[in-house]
PDB file of C-alpha atoms in Angstrom:
ATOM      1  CA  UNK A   1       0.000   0.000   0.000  1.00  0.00           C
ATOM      2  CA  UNK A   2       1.197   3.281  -1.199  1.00  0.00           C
ATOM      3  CA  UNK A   3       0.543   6.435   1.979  1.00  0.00           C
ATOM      4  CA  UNK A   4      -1.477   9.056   0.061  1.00  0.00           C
ATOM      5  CA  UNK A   5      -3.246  11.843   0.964  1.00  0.00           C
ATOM      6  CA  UNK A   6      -6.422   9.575   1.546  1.00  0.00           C
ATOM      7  CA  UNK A   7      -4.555   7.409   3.682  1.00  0.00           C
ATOM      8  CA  UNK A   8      -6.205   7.007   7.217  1.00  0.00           C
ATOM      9  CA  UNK A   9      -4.382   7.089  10.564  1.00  0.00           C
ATOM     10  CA  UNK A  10      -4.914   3.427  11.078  1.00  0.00           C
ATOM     11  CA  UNK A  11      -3.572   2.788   7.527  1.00  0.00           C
ATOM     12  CA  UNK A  12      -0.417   4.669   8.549  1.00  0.00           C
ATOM     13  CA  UNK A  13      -0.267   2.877  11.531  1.00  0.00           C
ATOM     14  CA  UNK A  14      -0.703  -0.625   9.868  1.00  0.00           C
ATOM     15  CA  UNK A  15       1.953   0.765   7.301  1.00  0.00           C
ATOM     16  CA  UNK A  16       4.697   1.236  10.098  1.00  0.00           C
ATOM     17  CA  UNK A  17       4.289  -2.410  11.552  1.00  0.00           C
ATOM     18  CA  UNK A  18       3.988  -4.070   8.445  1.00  0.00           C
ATOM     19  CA  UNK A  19       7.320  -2.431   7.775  1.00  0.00           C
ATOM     20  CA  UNK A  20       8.496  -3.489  11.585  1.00  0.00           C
ATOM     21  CA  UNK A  21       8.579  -0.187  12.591  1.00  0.00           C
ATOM     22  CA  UNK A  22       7.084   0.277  15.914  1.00  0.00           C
ATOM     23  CA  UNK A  23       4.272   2.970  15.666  1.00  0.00           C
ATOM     24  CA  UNK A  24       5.714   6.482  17.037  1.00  0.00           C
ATOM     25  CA  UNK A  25       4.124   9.895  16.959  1.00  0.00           C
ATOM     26  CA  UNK A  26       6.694  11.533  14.945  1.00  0.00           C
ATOM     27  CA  UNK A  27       6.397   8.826  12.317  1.00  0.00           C
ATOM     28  CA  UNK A  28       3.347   9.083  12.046  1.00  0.00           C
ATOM     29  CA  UNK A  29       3.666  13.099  11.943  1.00  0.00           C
ATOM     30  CA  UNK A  30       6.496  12.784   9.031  1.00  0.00           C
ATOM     31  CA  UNK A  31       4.336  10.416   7.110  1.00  0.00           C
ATOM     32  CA  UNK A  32       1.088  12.445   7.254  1.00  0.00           C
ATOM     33  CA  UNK A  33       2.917  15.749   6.213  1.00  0.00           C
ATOM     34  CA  UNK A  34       5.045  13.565   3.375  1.00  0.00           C
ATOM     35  CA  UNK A  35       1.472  12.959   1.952  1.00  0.00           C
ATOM     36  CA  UNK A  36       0.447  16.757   1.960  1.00  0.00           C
ATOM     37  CA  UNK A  37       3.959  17.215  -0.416  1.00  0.00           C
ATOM     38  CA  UNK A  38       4.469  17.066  -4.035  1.00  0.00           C
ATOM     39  CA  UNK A  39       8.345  16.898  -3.602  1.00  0.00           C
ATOM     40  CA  UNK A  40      11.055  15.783  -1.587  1.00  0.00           C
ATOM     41  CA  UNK A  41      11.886  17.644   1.814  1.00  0.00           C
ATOM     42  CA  UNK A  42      15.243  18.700   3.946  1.00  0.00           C
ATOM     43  CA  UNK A  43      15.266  17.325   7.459  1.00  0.00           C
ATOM     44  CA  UNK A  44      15.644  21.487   8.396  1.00  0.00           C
ATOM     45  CA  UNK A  45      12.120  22.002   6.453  1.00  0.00           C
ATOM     46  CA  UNK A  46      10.582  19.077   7.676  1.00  0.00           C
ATOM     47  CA  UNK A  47      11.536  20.431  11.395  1.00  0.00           C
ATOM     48  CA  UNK A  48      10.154  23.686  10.432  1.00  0.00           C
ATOM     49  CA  UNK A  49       7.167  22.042   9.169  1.00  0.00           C
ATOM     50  CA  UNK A  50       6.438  20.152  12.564  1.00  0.00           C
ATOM     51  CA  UNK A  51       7.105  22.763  14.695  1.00  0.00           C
ATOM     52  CA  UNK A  52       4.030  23.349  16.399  1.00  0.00           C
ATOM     53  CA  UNK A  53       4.250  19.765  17.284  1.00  0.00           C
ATOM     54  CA  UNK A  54       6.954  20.338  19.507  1.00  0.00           C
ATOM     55  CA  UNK A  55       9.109  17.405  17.692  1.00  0.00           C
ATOM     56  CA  UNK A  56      13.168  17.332  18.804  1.00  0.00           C
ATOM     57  CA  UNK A  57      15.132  17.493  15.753  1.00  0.00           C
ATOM     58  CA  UNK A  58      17.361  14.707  16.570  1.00  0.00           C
ATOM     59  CA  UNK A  59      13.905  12.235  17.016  1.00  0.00           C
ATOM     60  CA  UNK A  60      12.803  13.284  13.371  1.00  0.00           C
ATOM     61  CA  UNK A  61      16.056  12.769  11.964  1.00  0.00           C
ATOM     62  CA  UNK A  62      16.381   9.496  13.543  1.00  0.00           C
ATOM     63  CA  UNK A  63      12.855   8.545  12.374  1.00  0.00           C
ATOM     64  CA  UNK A  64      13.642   9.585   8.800  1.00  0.00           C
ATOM     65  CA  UNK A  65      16.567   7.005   8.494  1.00  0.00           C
ATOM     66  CA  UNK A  66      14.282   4.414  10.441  1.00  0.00           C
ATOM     67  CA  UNK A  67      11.280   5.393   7.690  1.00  0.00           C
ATOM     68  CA  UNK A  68      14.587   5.350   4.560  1.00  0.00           C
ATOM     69  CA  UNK A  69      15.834   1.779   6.063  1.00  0.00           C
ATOM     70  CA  UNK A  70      11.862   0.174   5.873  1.00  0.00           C
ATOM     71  CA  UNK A  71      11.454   0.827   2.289  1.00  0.00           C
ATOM     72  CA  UNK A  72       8.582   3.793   3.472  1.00  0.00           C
ATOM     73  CA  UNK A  73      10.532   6.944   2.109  1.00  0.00           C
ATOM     74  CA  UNK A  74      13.667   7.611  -0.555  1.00  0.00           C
ATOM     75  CA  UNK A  75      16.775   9.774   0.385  1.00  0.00           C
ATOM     76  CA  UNK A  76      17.532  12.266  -2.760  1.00  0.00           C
ATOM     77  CA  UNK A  77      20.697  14.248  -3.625  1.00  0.00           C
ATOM     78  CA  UNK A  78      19.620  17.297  -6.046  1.00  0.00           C
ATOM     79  CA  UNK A  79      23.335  18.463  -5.629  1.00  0.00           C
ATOM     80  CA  UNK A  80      23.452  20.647  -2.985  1.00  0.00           C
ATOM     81  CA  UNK A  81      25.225  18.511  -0.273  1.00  0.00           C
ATOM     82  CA  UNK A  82      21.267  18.233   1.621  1.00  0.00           C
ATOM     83  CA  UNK A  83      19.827  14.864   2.096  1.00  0.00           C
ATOM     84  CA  UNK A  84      15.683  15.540   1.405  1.00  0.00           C
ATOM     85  CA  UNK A  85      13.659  12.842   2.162  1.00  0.00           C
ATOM     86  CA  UNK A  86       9.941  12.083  -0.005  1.00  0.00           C
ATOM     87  CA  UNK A  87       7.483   9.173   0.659  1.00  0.00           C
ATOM     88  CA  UNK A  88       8.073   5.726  -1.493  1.00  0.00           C
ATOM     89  CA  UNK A  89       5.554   4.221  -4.005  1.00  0.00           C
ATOM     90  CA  UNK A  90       4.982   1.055  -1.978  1.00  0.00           C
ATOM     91  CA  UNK A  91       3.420  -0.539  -4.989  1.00  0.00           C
ATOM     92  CA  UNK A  92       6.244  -2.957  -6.122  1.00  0.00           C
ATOM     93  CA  UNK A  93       4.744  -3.473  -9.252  1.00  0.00           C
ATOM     94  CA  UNK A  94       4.959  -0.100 -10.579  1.00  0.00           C
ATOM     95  CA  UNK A  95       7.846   1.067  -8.278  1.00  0.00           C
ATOM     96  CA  UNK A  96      10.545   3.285 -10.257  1.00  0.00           C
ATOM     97  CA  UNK A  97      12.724   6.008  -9.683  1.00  0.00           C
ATOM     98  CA  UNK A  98      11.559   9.012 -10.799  1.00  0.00           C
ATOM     99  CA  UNK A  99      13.371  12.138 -11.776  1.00  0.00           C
ATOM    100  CA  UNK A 100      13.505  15.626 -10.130  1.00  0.00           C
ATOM    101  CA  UNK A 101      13.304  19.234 -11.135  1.00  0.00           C
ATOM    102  CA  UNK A 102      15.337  22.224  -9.639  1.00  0.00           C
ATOM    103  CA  UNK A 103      14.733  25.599 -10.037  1.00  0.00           C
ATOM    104  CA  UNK A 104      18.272  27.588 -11.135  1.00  0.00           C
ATOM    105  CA  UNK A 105      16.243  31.019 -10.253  1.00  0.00           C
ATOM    106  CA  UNK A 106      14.148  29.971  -6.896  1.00  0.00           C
ATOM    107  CA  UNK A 107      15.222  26.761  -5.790  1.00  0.00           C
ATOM    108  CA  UNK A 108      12.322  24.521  -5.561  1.00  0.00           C
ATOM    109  CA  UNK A 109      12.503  20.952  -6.342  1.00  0.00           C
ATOM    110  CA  UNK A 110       9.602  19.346  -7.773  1.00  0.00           C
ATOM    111  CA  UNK A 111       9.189  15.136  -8.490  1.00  0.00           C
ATOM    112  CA  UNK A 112       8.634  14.460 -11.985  1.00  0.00           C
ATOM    113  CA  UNK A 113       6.991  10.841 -11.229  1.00  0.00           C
ATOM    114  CA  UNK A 114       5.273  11.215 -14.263  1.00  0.00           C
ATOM    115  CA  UNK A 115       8.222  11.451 -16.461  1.00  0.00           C
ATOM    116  CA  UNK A 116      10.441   9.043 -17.537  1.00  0.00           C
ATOM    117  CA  UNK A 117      13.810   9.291 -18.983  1.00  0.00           C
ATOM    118  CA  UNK A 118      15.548   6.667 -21.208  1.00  0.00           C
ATOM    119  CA  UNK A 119      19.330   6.806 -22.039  1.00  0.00           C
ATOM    120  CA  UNK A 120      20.357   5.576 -25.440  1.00  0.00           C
ATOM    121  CA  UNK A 121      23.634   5.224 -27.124  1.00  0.00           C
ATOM    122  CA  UNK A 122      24.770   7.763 -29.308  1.00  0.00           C
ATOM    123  CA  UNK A 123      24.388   7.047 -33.257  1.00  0.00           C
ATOM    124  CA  UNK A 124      27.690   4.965 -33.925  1.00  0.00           C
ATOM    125  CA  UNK A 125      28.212   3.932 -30.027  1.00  0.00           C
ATOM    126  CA  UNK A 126      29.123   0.417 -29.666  1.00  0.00           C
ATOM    127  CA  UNK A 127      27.323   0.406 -26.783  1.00  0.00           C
ATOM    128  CA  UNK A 128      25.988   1.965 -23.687  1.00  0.00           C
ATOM    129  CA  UNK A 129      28.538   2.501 -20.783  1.00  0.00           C
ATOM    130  CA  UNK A 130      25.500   3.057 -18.756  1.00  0.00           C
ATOM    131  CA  UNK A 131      23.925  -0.181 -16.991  1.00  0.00           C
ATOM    132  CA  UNK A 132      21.321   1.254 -14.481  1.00  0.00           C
ATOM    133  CA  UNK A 133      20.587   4.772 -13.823  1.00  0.00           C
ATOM    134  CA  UNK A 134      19.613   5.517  -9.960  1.00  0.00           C
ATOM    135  CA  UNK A 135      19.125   9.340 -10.259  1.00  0.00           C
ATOM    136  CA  UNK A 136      18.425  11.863 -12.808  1.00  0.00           C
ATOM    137  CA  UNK A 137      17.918  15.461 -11.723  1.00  0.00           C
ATOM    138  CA  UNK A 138      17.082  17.872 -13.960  1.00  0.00           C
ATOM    139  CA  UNK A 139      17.666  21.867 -13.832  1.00  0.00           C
ATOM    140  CA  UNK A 140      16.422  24.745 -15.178  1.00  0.00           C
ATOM    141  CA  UNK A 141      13.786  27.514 -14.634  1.00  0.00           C
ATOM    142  CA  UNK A 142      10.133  26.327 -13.202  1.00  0.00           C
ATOM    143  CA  UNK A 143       6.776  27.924 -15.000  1.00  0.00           C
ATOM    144  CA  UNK A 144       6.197  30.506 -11.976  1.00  0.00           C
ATOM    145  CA  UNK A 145       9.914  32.434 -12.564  1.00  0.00           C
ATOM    146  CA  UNK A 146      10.055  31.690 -16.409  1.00  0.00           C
TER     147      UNK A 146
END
């Protein structure tokens, strides 16, 4: 089952055992506010984002690795030496990585999971040097600053 923004409490909960996670507050926090998010997230933003909840910063952290090392959310590089952290497709059958879009002008990153990207040799290329791709980030300037 894949946590989306319909996702009940219970489901969330179920989600977190079934992944042999016991069921925490904060996970359940980062989960819920992964599902409001269209792309990836800094542990700093997600802090800032649970603030009101009172969270230590050290417990979310924590919990994010937990959450990476169960499968329930990816850890992304878009270059900038910041880990950011976005819920997993749980659906094994149509799992993939998907690629991401920075802004050069105002930074934000946005998940192209409806986009896919397919590397081909070059016109007189023996062949590919590539064998699996694991991350493509794109960059350039988003609709709102163009």
């Amino acid at each position: 089952m894949a946590p989306s923004k319909s996702t009940s409490l219970d489901a969330l909960r179920d989600l977190l055992r079934g992944a042999g996670l016991r069921c925490t507050g904060p996970r359940v926090a980062v989960l819920q506010h992964f599902q409001t998010r269209r792309g990836p997230l800094s542990h700093g933003e997600l802090v800032e984002a649970l603030a009101d909840r009172e969270f230590d910063a050290a417990t979310l952290y924590r919990n994010l690795i937990d959450l990476e090392g169960a499968g329930l959310v990816n850890r992304v590089n878009v270059g900038d030496n910041v880990w950011r952290f976005e819920l997993r497709d749980q659906d094994t059958e149509t799992q993939s990585e998907h690629p991401h879009f920075v802004c050069v002008e105002c930074g934000e990153i946005t998940c192209l999971d409806q986009v896919r990207v397919k590397l081909t040799p070059a016109p007189g290329s023996l062949k590919s040097v590539v064998n699996r791709v694991s991350e493509i980030l794109l960059k350039g300037q988003c609709m709102r600053c163009a």
